[in-house]
mmCIF file of C-alpha atoms and ligand atoms in Angstrom:
data_model
loop_
_atom_site.group_PDB
_atom_site.id
_atom_site.type_symbol
_atom_site.label_atom_id
_atom_site.label_comp_id
_atom_site.label_asym_id
_atom_site.label_seq_id
_atom_site.Cartn_x
_atom_site.Cartn_y
_atom_site.Cartn_z
ATOM 1 C CA MET F 22 -21.611 110.644 120.407
ATOM 2 C CA LYS F 23 -18.106 110.879 121.544
ATOM 3 C CA LYS F 24 -16.273 114.032 122.537
ATOM 4 C CA GLY F 25 -14.950 115.735 119.362
ATOM 5 C CA CYS F 26 -17.357 114.073 116.987
ATOM 6 C CA SER F 27 -19.039 117.367 115.851
ATOM 7 C CA GLN F 28 -15.601 118.810 115.035
ATOM 8 C CA ILE F 29 -14.716 115.724 113.011
ATOM 9 C CA ARG F 30 -18.080 115.722 111.210
ATOM 10 C CA ALA F 31 -17.571 119.245 110.164
ATOM 11 C CA LEU F 32 -14.375 118.169 108.520
ATOM 12 C CA LEU F 33 -15.710 114.974 106.881
ATOM 13 C CA SER F 34 -16.804 116.452 103.578
ATOM 14 C CA ALA F 35 -13.484 118.183 103.136
ATOM 15 C CA TYR F 36 -11.835 115.019 104.102
ATOM 16 C CA LEU F 37 -13.855 113.142 101.444
ATOM 17 C CA ASP F 38 -12.913 115.720 98.825
ATOM 18 C CA GLU F 39 -9.276 115.430 99.925
ATOM 19 C CA ALA F 40 -9.554 119.226 100.576
ATOM 20 C CA ALA F 41 -8.674 118.944 104.308
ATOM 21 C CA GLY F 42 -5.186 119.995 105.358
ATOM 22 C CA THR F 43 -2.565 117.557 106.541
ATOM 23 C CA GLU F 44 -3.368 118.202 110.224
ATOM 24 C CA GLU F 45 -7.091 117.841 109.723
ATOM 25 C CA THR F 46 -6.684 114.676 107.727
ATOM 26 C CA ARG F 47 -4.549 113.173 110.384
ATOM 27 C CA MET F 48 -7.157 114.136 113.033
ATOM 28 C CA VAL F 49 -9.997 112.634 111.030
ATOM 29 C CA LYS F 50 -8.134 109.409 110.387
ATOM 30 C CA GLU F 51 -7.188 109.006 114.119
ATOM 31 C CA HIS F 52 -10.803 109.686 115.126
ATOM 32 C CA LEU F 53 -12.211 107.358 112.694
ATOM 33 C CA GLN F 54 -10.153 104.546 114.021
ATOM 34 C CA SER F 55 -11.794 104.834 117.415
ATOM 35 C CA CYS F 56 -15.243 106.053 116.479
ATOM 36 C CA ALA F 57 -17.674 103.751 114.708
ATOM 37 C CA SER F 58 -20.423 106.349 114.401
ATOM 38 C CA CYS F 59 -18.189 108.789 112.528
ATOM 39 C CA ARG F 60 -17.092 105.876 110.321
ATOM 40 C CA GLU F 61 -20.792 105.258 109.548
ATOM 41 C CA GLU F 62 -21.229 109.003 108.821
ATOM 42 C CA LEU F 63 -18.314 108.988 106.431
ATOM 43 C CA SER F 64 -19.615 105.918 104.567
ATOM 44 C CA GLN F 65 -23.023 107.649 104.184
ATOM 45 C CA LEU F 66 -21.406 110.796 102.740
ATOM 46 C CA HIS F 67 -19.412 108.573 100.467
ATOM 47 C CA ARG F 68 -22.622 106.851 99.238
ATOM 48 C CA LEU F 69 -24.283 110.211 98.721
ATOM 49 C CA CYS F 70 -21.237 111.328 96.684
ATOM 50 C CA ARG F 71 -21.490 108.310 94.479
ATOM 51 C CA ILE F 72 -25.260 108.790 93.965
ATOM 52 C CA LEU F 73 -24.545 112.381 92.891
ATOM 53 C CA LEU F 74 -21.749 111.245 90.586
ATOM 54 C CA SER F 75 -23.980 108.475 89.069
ATOM 55 C CA MET F 76 -26.717 111.043 88.472
ATOM 56 C CA GLU F 77 -24.327 113.230 86.515
ATOM 57 C CA LYS F 78 -23.188 110.394 84.305
ATOM 58 C CA PRO F 79 -26.381 109.534 82.414
ATOM 59 C CA GLN F 80 -26.418 112.999 81.042
ATOM 60 C CA VAL F 81 -22.924 112.796 79.842
ATOM 61 C CA ALA F 82 -23.661 109.377 78.288
ATOM 62 C CA ARG F 83 -26.821 110.793 76.676
ATOM 63 C CA GLY F 84 -24.865 113.763 75.114
ATOM 64 C CA LEU F 85 -22.245 111.306 73.919
ATOM 65 C CA TRP F 86 -24.889 109.078 72.365
ATOM 66 C CA GLU F 87 -26.475 112.089 70.523
ATOM 67 C CA SER F 88 -23.077 112.932 68.992
ATOM 68 C CA ILE F 89 -22.481 109.325 67.968
ATOM 69 C CA LYS F 90 -25.988 109.126 66.361
ATOM 70 C CA LYS F 91 -25.340 112.226 64.345
ATOM 71 C CA ARG F 92 -22.251 110.607 62.857
ATOM 72 C CA LEU F 93 -24.045 107.481 61.875
HETATM 73 ZN ZN1 ZN G 312 -16.821 110.380 116.268
#
């Protein structure tokens, strides 16, 4: 792990949520350009995020389907 990685990793989830400040975002972007292992970490976080989102959706779809069925 490169110097500064732990600092960047602490910022990754905020960066992913676009909740990081301008300075932090710039720092993360600069670091990602030169650090493959943090890029990998970010893509794993991204994947996890998508899994969580896709887990929420079936419930929404089911609720929607229930309300459609009632109207039929
Ligand atoms: Zn790094």
